[in-house]
Amino acid sequence: MSQPLLEVQQVFKNFGGFAALSGVNIYVNPGERLGLIGPNGSGKTTMINCISGLLTPEKGKIIFEGNDITQMTPHHRARAGIMRTFQIPKPFNSMTVVENLCIPLEYAAEHKTSLSVAEEEARKILTLIGIEALGDLKPTGLTQVDMRKMELARSLAGRPKLLILDEVMAGLSGSEVDEILEILFKLNEQGITIIMIEHVMRAVLGFSKRISVLNTGLNIAEGTPDEILNNPEVEKVYLGE
Amino acid sequence: MLLFLGAFLITQNFHNQYYYLAAFTVLQYIILSQGWNILGGYTGYVNFGTGAFFGVGAYTSAMIVKTFKIGKSAPFLELPILFIAGGLVAALLGLGLGYLTMRIKGIYFSISTLALAFVTVTIILNIDALGGATGLYIIRPRKIPFFTNYMEFLFLVMVALSIFAVAFARYIENSWIGRGLSAVRDDEDAAECTGVPVLKLKVFATMASSTLMGVAGAAYPYFVTFLEPISTVSLDVGVNSLAMPLIGGTSTWAGPLVGAVLLGIIQQIALVTLSPEYSLLVIGILLVSFVILAPEGIVGLFRKFRASLKK
Ligand SMILES: Nc1ncnc2c1ncn2[C@@H]1O[C@H](COP(=O)(O)OP(=O)(O)O)[C@@H](O)[C@H]1O
Ligand SMILES: [Mg+2]
């Protein structure tokens, strides 16, 4: 059996005196679809920030493709193939949507491309996500839903091996959720490993092969979607919310 | 090329020394505002302390002139040496500024640059070798081969430098570096997570910016022939270098160019017809109006106008 693509080992992260992560363990195998769920404030976004490198954990290790990347800068992680979306979208507001995608295409994707090639690639990715009509607009003119789609498109432009989605489905309609799910399944079939953080239960249960549950910065359960649905501890956390 | 030719014609026709001085000041501000814009416009770090970098370049240059007296033995070599030295020392100071961009953003960064200018003035005031408060006289060579006087030569070199500054800013803007700087300005976290080496680009931008400012400063001693800290490391230089790109438009190289030429000329006119205080007042009023009414500057207004014509 091959090694996991990503392993988070006993990660601790504090904000002042507040422990946001208290020894979290997560792993994801190459080609897998992992769901990460937990009530608000359970530390999911903090975990993603530690994986993408915006935060450095106080304790613990993050291993990607067998290498310890705990101290690696975020842009090196992006180039190594870890791409993420932001729960609160962070568009480059002075650029058009196409130009937003050109940044990871030029800076993170494996082969450094010329701008015209990058723009062409960007439009292909926008077509894949279904927002090709928005290519020449500035992000400030987009709806929240389109903004999320742009976040997804931009992270795809980095040619990820591991794609981490922080609540991209929030605010999407039922049919839009299905559309995005279909795209994500296709990307996964092409070999991209995906970690999905999601409050839209239908999406995360239908998509994930395995689900990991966090509560107050601790792992509380892990298993197939069915096992998670029938886990009394998970039920307690969610009903208690 | 065209610009250069034009400038040459000007040197042939402007026998009035005054025009030289006015044109020289405009050229100086073209270099300064292009330099300012690389960090302030492209990267989003607003620097109030241009005077410090300009002043450091000027004092470095003056000290080399006084100490080594290269002008006599190698008259054409001297200026390049002064520019390189002035640019280098300013870049060194820029490294410190680059460190600041790692730590602080926004208004706190800007206030620190203001502090940097005050500290620089104070240091120069207290070093006797730099002339202290009394200042330094620099003797401009009277003659140089092929030119009627040294001022004419200095002026043409300044034209060349301005063209270089504009070309350099334009090159950065249209390259992957410029696109990375825009990403840094818009959102540093998103930039990092899409592969942009934020720290490296910020250090590059501060160094490039301060080098240009230092080079502009290095030409200053031969221009004024007298250096004194308060007017050299001046707040005026800081305000002008920021107002010109902001009024011209910060998103592209044309903005600082238009801003420097236009404001430079307006200021010179105000200086002659009114008084120095009024000339700064004019800049202030224009700056406030543009920031409120047309944040994209003259270039932005021009673009909007052109777009509305197409429709
Ligand atoms: N930068 C920060 N500073 C202080 N507290 C933070 C910061 N980021 C997150 N937290 C706190 O850490 C906890 C976990 O937050 P987060 O990771 O965003 O949770 P989730 O994504 O699961 O909703 C929350 O209580 C939140 O208030
Ligand atoms: Mg979150």
Coordinates of C-alpha atoms and ligand atoms in Angstrom, one line a residue:
Chain A
M1 CA 0.0 0.0 0.0
S2 CA 1.3 3.5 -0.9
Q3 CA 1.9 6.2 1.7
P4 CA -0.8 8.8 2.3
L5 CA -0.6 11.9 0.1
L6 CA -1.1 14.1 3.1
E7 CA -0.7 13.4 6.8
V8 CA -1.5 15.8 9.6
Q9 CA 0.1 14.4 12.8
Q10 CA -0.9 15.6 16.3
V11 CA -1.2 19.3 15.3
F12 CA -1.7 21.9 18.0
K13 CA -2.6 25.5 17.3
N14 CA -3.5 28.2 19.8
F15 CA -4.8 31.7 19.4
G16 CA -3.6 33.5 22.5
G17 CA -4.8 31.3 25.3
F18 CA -7.5 29.7 23.1
A19 CA -6.7 26.2 21.8
A20 CA -8.2 26.0 18.3
L21 CA -6.5 22.6 17.5
S22 CA -5.5 20.2 20.3
G23 CA -3.7 17.4 18.6
V24 CA -5.6 16.8 15.4
N25 CA -4.7 13.9 13.1
I26 CA -5.9 13.7 9.5
Y27 CA -4.7 11.7 6.5
V28 CA -5.8 11.5 2.9
N29 CA -4.7 8.8 0.4
P30 CA -3.8 9.6 -3.2
G31 CA -6.9 9.9 -5.3
E32 CA -9.2 9.9 -2.2
R33 CA -12.2 12.1 -1.5
L34 CA -12.2 13.1 2.2
G35 CA -14.9 15.0 3.9
L36 CA -14.1 17.2 6.9
I37 CA -17.1 18.2 9.0
G38 CA -17.7 19.6 12.5
P39 CA -19.8 22.4 14.0
N40 CA -18.9 26.0 13.6
G41 CA -15.7 26.9 15.4
S42 CA -14.5 23.3 15.6
G43 CA -11.2 24.3 13.9
K44 CA -11.7 23.1 10.3
T45 CA -10.6 26.4 8.7
T46 CA -7.7 26.6 11.1
M47 CA -6.7 23.1 10.1
I48 CA -6.7 24.2 6.4
N49 CA -4.6 27.3 7.2
C50 CA -2.1 25.0 8.8
I51 CA -2.1 22.7 5.8
S52 CA -1.7 25.5 3.3
G53 CA 0.9 27.2 5.4
L54 CA -0.8 30.4 6.3
L55 CA -0.5 29.3 10.0
T56 CA 2.3 27.4 11.6
P57 CA 1.3 24.9 14.3
E58 CA 2.9 25.1 17.7
K59 CA 3.3 21.4 17.8
G60 CA 2.9 18.5 15.3
K61 CA 3.8 17.7 11.8
I62 CA 2.4 18.1 8.3
I63 CA 3.7 15.5 5.8
F64 CA 3.0 15.9 2.1
E65 CA 4.2 13.1 -0.3
G66 CA 6.4 11.8 2.4
N67 CA 8.1 15.2 3.0
D68 CA 7.8 17.2 6.2
I69 CA 6.4 20.5 5.0
T70 CA 5.5 22.0 8.5
Q71 CA 7.9 24.9 8.0
M72 CA 7.5 25.3 4.3
T73 CA 6.2 28.7 3.0
P74 CA 2.7 28.7 1.5
H75 CA 3.8 29.5 -2.0
H76 CA 6.1 26.5 -2.0
R77 CA 3.3 24.3 -0.9
A78 CA 1.1 25.7 -3.6
R79 CA 3.8 24.9 -6.2
A80 CA 4.1 21.4 -4.6
G81 CA 0.5 20.9 -5.5
I82 CA -1.6 21.9 -2.5
M83 CA -4.3 24.4 -3.6
R84 CA -7.2 25.7 -1.4
T85 CA -10.2 27.9 -1.6
F86 CA -11.1 30.4 1.1
Q87 CA -14.3 30.2 3.1
I88 CA -14.6 34.0 2.8
P89 CA -13.5 34.5 -0.8
K90 CA -10.3 36.4 -1.3
P91 CA -10.4 37.5 -4.9
F92 CA -7.7 39.8 -6.5
N93 CA -10.0 42.7 -6.9
S94 CA -8.0 44.8 -9.3
M95 CA -7.9 42.0 -11.8
T96 CA -10.5 40.4 -14.1
V97 CA -11.6 36.9 -13.4
V98 CA -9.3 35.6 -16.1
E99 CA -6.4 37.5 -14.7
N100 CA -7.2 36.0 -11.2
L101 CA -6.7 32.6 -12.7
C102 CA -3.5 33.6 -14.5
I103 CA -1.7 34.2 -11.1
P104 CA -1.7 30.5 -10.1
L105 CA -1.2 29.5 -13.7
E106 CA 2.0 31.6 -13.9
Y107 CA 3.2 31.1 -10.4
A108 CA 2.0 27.7 -9.1
A109 CA 1.3 25.4 -12.1
E110 CA 4.2 23.1 -12.9
H111 CA 5.3 24.5 -16.2
K112 CA 5.8 28.3 -16.3
T113 CA 3.7 29.5 -19.2
S114 CA 3.5 32.6 -21.3
L115 CA 0.6 35.0 -20.5
S116 CA -1.3 34.3 -23.7
V117 CA -1.2 30.5 -23.0
A118 CA -2.2 31.2 -19.4
E119 CA -5.2 33.2 -20.5
E120 CA -6.3 30.5 -22.9
E121 CA -6.0 27.9 -20.1
A122 CA -7.8 30.2 -17.7
R123 CA -10.8 30.4 -20.1
K124 CA -10.8 26.6 -20.4
I125 CA -11.0 26.3 -16.6
L126 CA -13.8 28.9 -16.5
T127 CA -15.7 26.9 -19.1
L128 CA -15.3 23.7 -17.0
I129 CA -16.8 25.5 -14.0
G130 CA -19.5 27.1 -16.1
I131 CA -18.6 30.8 -15.6
E132 CA -16.8 31.4 -18.9
A133 CA -19.1 34.4 -19.5
L134 CA -17.6 36.2 -16.4
G135 CA -14.0 36.0 -17.7
D136 CA -13.6 39.7 -18.3
L137 CA -15.4 41.1 -15.3
K138 CA -13.9 42.3 -12.1
P139 CA -14.7 40.2 -9.0
T140 CA -16.4 43.1 -7.3
G141 CA -19.2 42.7 -9.8
L142 CA -19.8 39.1 -9.1
T143 CA -22.6 37.5 -7.0
Q144 CA -21.5 35.5 -3.9
V145 CA -22.2 32.3 -5.7
D146 CA -20.1 33.3 -8.8
M147 CA -17.4 34.4 -6.4
R148 CA -17.2 31.0 -4.9
K149 CA -17.1 29.4 -8.3
M150 CA -14.2 31.7 -9.2
E151 CA -12.4 30.6 -6.0
L152 CA -12.8 27.1 -7.1
A153 CA -11.6 27.9 -10.7
R154 CA -8.6 29.8 -9.4
S155 CA -7.5 26.9 -7.2
L156 CA -7.8 24.5 -10.1
A157 CA -5.6 26.8 -12.1
G158 CA -2.8 25.9 -9.8
R159 CA -2.9 22.3 -11.1
P160 CA -3.4 20.8 -7.7
K161 CA -2.6 17.3 -6.6
L162 CA -4.5 18.0 -3.4
L163 CA -7.5 20.3 -3.6
I164 CA -8.9 21.6 -0.4
L165 CA -12.4 23.2 -0.5
D166 CA -13.5 25.3 2.4
E167 CA -17.3 25.5 2.2
V168 CA -17.5 26.2 -1.5
M169 CA -21.2 25.1 -1.6
A170 CA -22.4 27.7 0.8
G171 CA -25.2 29.6 -0.7
L172 CA -25.5 27.5 -3.8
S173 CA -28.9 26.3 -5.0
G174 CA -29.7 22.5 -5.2
S175 CA -29.0 22.2 -8.9
E176 CA -25.8 24.3 -8.6
V177 CA -24.6 22.0 -5.8
D178 CA -25.2 19.0 -8.2
E179 CA -23.3 20.8 -11.0
I180 CA -20.3 21.5 -8.8
L181 CA -20.4 17.9 -7.4
E182 CA -20.3 16.5 -10.9
I183 CA -17.2 18.6 -11.7
L184 CA -15.5 17.6 -8.6
F185 CA -16.2 13.9 -9.3
K186 CA -14.7 14.4 -12.8
L187 CA -11.6 16.1 -11.3
N188 CA -11.2 13.3 -8.8
E189 CA -11.4 10.7 -11.6
Q190 CA -8.5 12.6 -13.3
G191 CA -6.5 11.9 -10.2
I192 CA -6.9 15.0 -8.0
T193 CA -7.2 14.2 -4.3
I194 CA -9.9 16.3 -2.7
I195 CA -10.6 17.4 0.9
M196 CA -14.1 18.8 1.2
I197 CA -15.1 20.9 4.2
E198 CA -18.9 21.4 4.0
H199 CA -22.0 22.2 5.9
V200 CA -24.2 21.1 3.0
M201 CA -24.6 17.6 4.4
R202 CA -26.1 16.2 1.2
A203 CA -23.0 17.2 -0.7
V204 CA -20.4 16.0 1.7
L205 CA -22.2 12.7 2.4
G206 CA -22.7 12.0 -1.3
F207 CA -19.2 13.0 -2.3
S208 CA -16.8 11.7 0.4
K209 CA -15.4 8.2 0.5
R210 CA -14.4 8.8 4.1
I211 CA -15.4 11.5 6.6
S212 CA -13.4 12.9 9.5
V213 CA -15.3 14.8 12.2
L214 CA -13.8 17.6 14.4
N215 CA -15.2 19.1 17.5
T216 CA -13.5 21.8 19.6
G217 CA -10.2 21.1 18.0
L218 CA -10.3 17.4 18.5
N219 CA -11.0 14.4 16.2
I220 CA -14.2 12.8 17.4
A221 CA -15.0 10.3 14.7
E222 CA -14.0 8.9 11.4
G223 CA -15.5 6.5 8.9
T224 CA -17.6 6.1 5.8
P225 CA -20.6 8.4 5.3
D226 CA -22.9 5.7 6.6
E227 CA -20.8 5.0 9.7
I228 CA -20.7 8.8 10.4
L229 CA -24.5 9.1 10.0
N230 CA -25.0 6.3 12.6
N231 CA -22.3 7.5 15.0
P232 CA -24.0 8.5 18.3
E233 CA -21.2 10.9 19.2
V234 CA -21.5 12.8 16.0
E235 CA -25.3 12.9 16.4
K236 CA -24.8 14.4 19.9
V237 CA -22.5 17.1 18.7
Y238 CA -24.7 18.1 15.8
L239 CA -28.0 17.9 17.7
G240 CA -26.5 19.8 20.6
E241 CA -25.5 22.6 18.3
Chain B
M1 CA 13.9 58.2 -29.0
L2 CA 11.5 61.0 -29.9
L3 CA 11.6 62.3 -26.4
F4 CA 15.4 62.4 -26.5
L5 CA 15.4 64.3 -29.7
G6 CA 12.9 66.7 -28.3
A7 CA 15.1 67.2 -25.3
F8 CA 18.1 67.8 -27.4
L9 CA 16.2 70.5 -29.3
I10 CA 15.2 72.1 -26.0
T11 CA 18.9 72.3 -24.9
Q12 CA 19.7 74.0 -28.2
N13 CA 16.9 76.6 -27.7
F14 CA 16.5 77.2 -24.1
H15 CA 19.2 79.6 -23.4
N16 CA 17.3 80.9 -20.5
Q17 CA 18.7 79.1 -17.4
Y18 CA 15.4 79.2 -15.8
Y19 CA 13.8 76.7 -18.2
Y20 CA 16.6 74.3 -17.5
L21 CA 16.0 74.4 -13.9
A22 CA 12.2 73.9 -14.3
A23 CA 12.7 71.1 -16.8
F24 CA 15.3 69.5 -14.6
T25 CA 12.9 69.4 -11.7
V26 CA 10.2 67.8 -13.8
L27 CA 12.6 65.1 -15.0
Q28 CA 13.7 64.5 -11.4
Y29 CA 10.0 64.0 -10.5
I30 CA 9.4 61.6 -13.3
I31 CA 12.1 59.3 -11.9
L32 CA 10.9 59.8 -8.3
S33 CA 7.3 59.1 -9.1
Q34 CA 8.0 56.1 -11.2
G35 CA 10.1 54.8 -8.3
W36 CA 7.4 55.6 -5.8
N37 CA 4.8 53.9 -7.9
I38 CA 6.6 50.5 -8.1
L39 CA 6.1 50.1 -4.3
G40 CA 3.1 52.4 -3.7
G41 CA 1.0 51.8 -6.8
Y42 CA 1.9 48.3 -8.0
T43 CA 2.5 46.8 -4.6
G44 CA 0.2 48.9 -2.4
Y45 CA 2.7 50.1 0.2
V46 CA 2.3 53.9 0.5
N47 CA 5.6 55.5 1.2
F48 CA 5.7 59.0 2.7
G49 CA 9.5 58.9 3.1
T50 CA 10.7 59.4 -0.5
G51 CA 12.8 62.3 0.8
A52 CA 14.9 59.9 2.9
F53 CA 15.9 57.8 -0.2
F54 CA 16.4 60.9 -2.3
G55 CA 18.4 62.5 0.4
V56 CA 20.6 59.5 1.0
G57 CA 21.3 59.3 -2.7
A58 CA 22.1 63.0 -2.8
Y59 CA 24.5 62.9 0.2
T60 CA 26.2 59.8 -1.1
S61 CA 26.8 61.5 -4.4
A62 CA 28.0 64.7 -2.8
M63 CA 30.4 62.9 -0.6
I64 CA 31.9 61.0 -3.5
V65 CA 32.3 64.2 -5.5
K66 CA 34.1 65.9 -2.6
T67 CA 36.2 63.0 -1.6
F68 CA 37.4 61.5 -4.9
K69 CA 37.2 64.3 -7.3
I70 CA 36.7 62.0 -10.3
G71 CA 35.2 64.8 -12.3
K72 CA 38.6 66.2 -13.4
S73 CA 40.3 63.0 -14.5
A74 CA 37.3 61.1 -15.9
P75 CA 34.4 63.6 -16.5
F76 CA 32.1 61.1 -18.3
L77 CA 32.7 58.4 -15.8
E78 CA 31.8 60.4 -12.8
L79 CA 28.0 60.6 -13.2
P80 CA 27.5 56.9 -13.7
I81 CA 29.6 56.2 -10.6
L82 CA 27.5 58.7 -8.6
F83 CA 24.3 57.1 -9.8
I84 CA 25.3 53.6 -9.0
A85 CA 26.6 54.6 -5.6
G86 CA 23.5 56.8 -4.8
G87 CA 21.2 54.0 -6.0
L88 CA 23.1 51.3 -4.0
V89 CA 23.1 53.2 -0.7
A90 CA 19.4 54.0 -1.1
A91 CA 18.7 50.4 -1.9
L92 CA 20.4 49.4 1.3
L93 CA 18.0 51.7 3.2
G94 CA 15.3 50.1 1.0
L95 CA 16.2 46.7 2.5
G96 CA 15.2 48.1 5.9
L97 CA 11.9 49.3 4.4
G98 CA 11.5 45.8 2.9
Y99 CA 11.8 44.4 6.3
L100 CA 9.1 46.8 7.5
T101 CA 6.7 45.5 4.8
M102 CA 7.0 42.1 6.3
R103 CA 5.8 43.3 9.6
I104 CA 3.3 46.1 9.1
K105 CA 0.8 47.1 6.5
G106 CA -1.4 50.0 5.6
I107 CA -1.3 53.2 7.5
Y108 CA 1.2 51.9 10.1
F109 CA 3.7 51.2 7.3
S110 CA 3.1 54.7 5.9
I111 CA 3.7 56.3 9.3
S112 CA 6.9 54.4 9.7
T113 CA 8.2 55.8 6.4
L114 CA 7.4 59.3 7.6
A115 CA 9.4 58.5 10.7
L116 CA 12.3 57.2 8.5
A117 CA 12.5 60.6 6.8
F118 CA 12.6 62.5 10.1
V119 CA 15.3 60.1 11.5
T120 CA 17.3 60.6 8.3
V121 CA 17.2 64.4 8.6
T122 CA 18.2 64.2 12.3
I123 CA 21.2 61.9 11.5
I124 CA 22.5 64.2 8.7
L125 CA 22.0 67.3 10.9
N126 CA 24.3 65.7 13.5
I127 CA 27.1 64.5 11.3
D128 CA 29.6 67.3 10.8
A129 CA 31.3 65.5 7.9
L130 CA 28.0 65.8 6.0
G131 CA 27.9 69.5 6.6
G132 CA 25.4 69.2 9.5
A133 CA 22.9 72.0 9.5
T134 CA 25.1 74.5 7.6
G135 CA 25.1 72.3 4.6
L136 CA 27.6 71.4 1.9
Y137 CA 28.8 73.3 -1.2
I138 CA 29.4 71.2 -4.3
I139 CA 31.3 72.7 -7.2
R140 CA 29.8 71.8 -10.5
P141 CA 32.4 71.3 -13.3
R142 CA 32.2 74.3 -15.6
K143 CA 32.9 72.5 -18.7
I144 CA 32.7 69.1 -20.3
P145 CA 33.8 68.1 -23.8
F146 CA 31.2 68.2 -26.6
F147 CA 28.8 70.4 -24.6
T148 CA 28.5 74.1 -24.2
N149 CA 28.3 73.7 -20.4
Y150 CA 28.0 71.1 -17.7
M151 CA 24.3 71.8 -17.0
E152 CA 23.4 70.9 -20.6
F153 CA 25.2 67.6 -20.2
L154 CA 23.6 66.9 -16.8
F155 CA 20.2 67.7 -18.3
L156 CA 20.6 65.2 -21.2
V157 CA 21.7 62.5 -18.8
M158 CA 18.6 63.3 -16.7
V159 CA 16.5 62.8 -19.8
A160 CA 18.1 59.5 -20.5
L161 CA 17.5 58.4 -16.8
S162 CA 13.9 59.4 -17.0
I163 CA 13.3 57.4 -20.1
F164 CA 15.0 54.5 -18.4
A165 CA 12.8 54.9 -15.3
V166 CA 9.6 54.9 -17.4
A167 CA 10.8 51.9 -19.5
F168 CA 11.8 50.0 -16.4
A169 CA 8.4 50.6 -14.7
R170 CA 6.6 49.6 -17.9
Y171 CA 8.7 46.5 -18.2
I172 CA 7.9 45.4 -14.6
E173 CA 4.2 46.2 -15.0
N174 CA 3.9 44.0 -18.1
S175 CA 5.9 41.1 -16.8
W176 CA 5.0 38.3 -14.4
I177 CA 6.7 40.4 -11.7
G178 CA 4.1 43.1 -12.1
R179 CA 1.2 40.7 -12.1
G180 CA 2.6 39.1 -8.9
L181 CA 2.9 42.6 -7.3
S182 CA -0.7 43.3 -8.1
A183 CA -1.7 40.0 -6.4
V184 CA 0.3 41.1 -3.4
R185 CA -1.4 44.4 -3.3
D186 CA -4.9 42.8 -3.6
D187 CA -4.5 40.0 -1.1
E188 CA -1.3 38.7 0.4
D189 CA -2.8 35.5 1.7
A190 CA -4.4 34.6 -1.6
A191 CA -1.2 35.5 -3.4
E192 CA 0.9 33.2 -1.2
C193 CA -1.7 30.4 -1.6
T194 CA -1.6 30.7 -5.4
G195 CA 2.2 30.4 -5.5
V196 CA 3.3 34.0 -5.4
P197 CA 6.5 34.5 -3.3
V198 CA 5.1 37.5 -1.5
L199 CA 8.1 38.3 0.6
K200 CA 10.6 38.1 -2.3
L201 CA 8.4 40.3 -4.4
K202 CA 8.0 42.9 -1.7
V203 CA 11.7 43.1 -1.1
F204 CA 12.2 43.4 -4.9
A205 CA 9.7 46.2 -5.1
T206 CA 11.1 48.2 -2.2
M207 CA 14.7 47.8 -3.5
A208 CA 13.7 48.8 -7.1
S209 CA 11.7 51.7 -5.8
S210 CA 14.4 53.0 -3.5
T211 CA 17.1 52.6 -6.0
L212 CA 15.3 54.8 -8.5
M213 CA 14.8 57.4 -5.7
G214 CA 18.5 57.2 -4.8
V215 CA 19.6 57.7 -8.4
A216 CA 17.4 60.7 -8.7
G217 CA 19.0 62.0 -5.6
A218 CA 22.5 61.4 -6.9
A219 CA 22.0 63.9 -9.7
Y220 CA 20.7 66.5 -7.3
P221 CA 24.0 67.9 -5.8
Y222 CA 25.4 69.0 -9.2
F223 CA 22.0 70.5 -10.0
V224 CA 21.6 72.7 -6.9
T225 CA 25.4 72.9 -5.9
F226 CA 24.3 73.2 -2.3
L227 CA 23.0 70.5 0.0
E228 CA 21.2 71.1 3.2
P229 CA 19.3 68.4 5.1
I230 CA 15.9 70.0 5.7
S231 CA 15.3 71.0 2.0
T232 CA 16.9 67.8 0.6
V233 CA 15.3 65.1 2.8
S234 CA 12.2 67.2 2.5
L235 CA 8.6 66.4 3.2
D236 CA 7.8 68.2 -0.1
V237 CA 9.8 65.6 -2.0
G238 CA 7.8 62.9 -0.2
V239 CA 4.4 64.5 -0.8
N240 CA 5.1 65.4 -4.5
S241 CA 6.4 61.9 -5.3
L242 CA 3.2 60.4 -3.9
A243 CA 0.8 63.1 -5.3
M244 CA 2.1 62.8 -8.8
P245 CA 1.4 59.1 -9.3
L246 CA -1.9 59.3 -7.4
I247 CA -3.1 62.2 -9.6
G248 CA -1.8 60.6 -12.8
G249 CA -3.1 57.1 -11.9
T250 CA -1.2 54.4 -10.1
S251 CA -2.2 51.3 -12.1
T252 CA 0.1 52.0 -15.0
W253 CA 3.5 53.6 -15.9
A254 CA 1.7 56.4 -17.8
G255 CA 0.1 57.7 -14.6
P256 CA 3.3 58.8 -12.8
L257 CA 4.6 60.2 -16.1
V258 CA 1.5 62.3 -16.8
G259 CA 1.3 63.3 -13.1
A260 CA 4.9 64.3 -12.9
V261 CA 4.9 66.4 -16.1
L262 CA 1.6 68.0 -15.4
L263 CA 2.1 68.7 -11.7
G264 CA 5.7 69.5 -12.2
I265 CA 4.8 72.3 -14.7
I266 CA 1.9 73.6 -12.6
Q267 CA 4.1 73.7 -9.6
Q268 CA 6.9 75.6 -11.5
I269 CA 4.3 78.1 -12.7
A270 CA 2.8 78.5 -9.3
L271 CA 6.3 78.9 -7.8
V272 CA 7.1 81.8 -10.1
T273 CA 3.8 83.6 -10.2
L274 CA 2.7 82.9 -6.6
S275 CA 5.0 81.5 -3.9
P276 CA 6.4 78.2 -2.7
E277 CA 3.6 77.8 -0.2
Y278 CA 1.0 78.2 -2.9
S279 CA 2.7 75.6 -5.1
L280 CA 2.4 73.0 -2.4
L281 CA -1.2 74.1 -1.7
V282 CA -2.1 73.5 -5.4
I283 CA -0.7 70.0 -5.1
G284 CA -2.7 69.4 -1.9
I285 CA -6.0 70.5 -3.4
L286 CA -5.5 68.5 -6.6
L287 CA -4.5 65.4 -4.5
V288 CA -7.6 65.6 -2.3
S289 CA -9.9 66.2 -5.3
F290 CA -8.5 63.2 -7.2
V291 CA -8.5 60.8 -4.3
I292 CA -12.1 61.6 -3.7
L293 CA -13.5 62.2 -7.2
A294 CA -11.2 60.1 -9.5
P295 CA -9.2 57.5 -7.6
E296 CA -8.0 56.0 -10.9
G297 CA -6.3 59.3 -11.7
I298 CA -6.0 61.1 -15.0
V299 CA -5.2 57.8 -16.8
G300 CA -8.4 56.3 -15.4
L301 CA -10.4 59.3 -16.5
F302 CA -8.9 59.1 -20.0
R303 CA -9.7 55.3 -20.2
K304 CA -13.3 55.9 -19.1
F305 CA -13.6 58.7 -21.7
R306 CA -12.3 56.4 -24.5
A307 CA -14.6 53.6 -23.4
S308 CA -17.6 55.9 -23.5
L309 CA -16.6 57.0 -27.0
K310 CA -16.6 53.4 -28.2
K311 CA -20.2 52.9 -27.0
Ligands
LIG1 N1 -7.0 34.3 13.7 C1 -7.7 33.9 14.7 N2 -7.5 34.6 15.9 C2 -8.2 34.2 17.0 N3 -9.1 33.2 17.0 C3 -9.3 32.5 15.9 C4 -8.6 32.8 14.7 N4 -9.0 32.0 13.7 C5 -9.9 31.2 14.3 N5 -10.1 31.5 15.6 C6 -10.9 30.7 16.5 O1 -10.6 29.4 16.4 C7 -11.8 28.6 16.5 C8 -11.8 27.7 15.2 O2 -12.1 28.5 14.1 P1 -12.2 27.9 12.7 O3 -11.0 27.1 12.4 O4 -12.5 29.0 11.8 O5 -13.5 27.0 12.8 P2 -14.4 26.3 11.6 O6 -13.8 26.6 10.3 O7 -14.5 24.9 12.0 O8 -15.8 27.0 11.8 C9 -12.9 29.5 16.6 O9 -13.3 29.6 17.9 C10 -12.4 30.8 16.1 O10 -13.0 31.9 16.8
MG2 MG -14.5 27.6 8.7

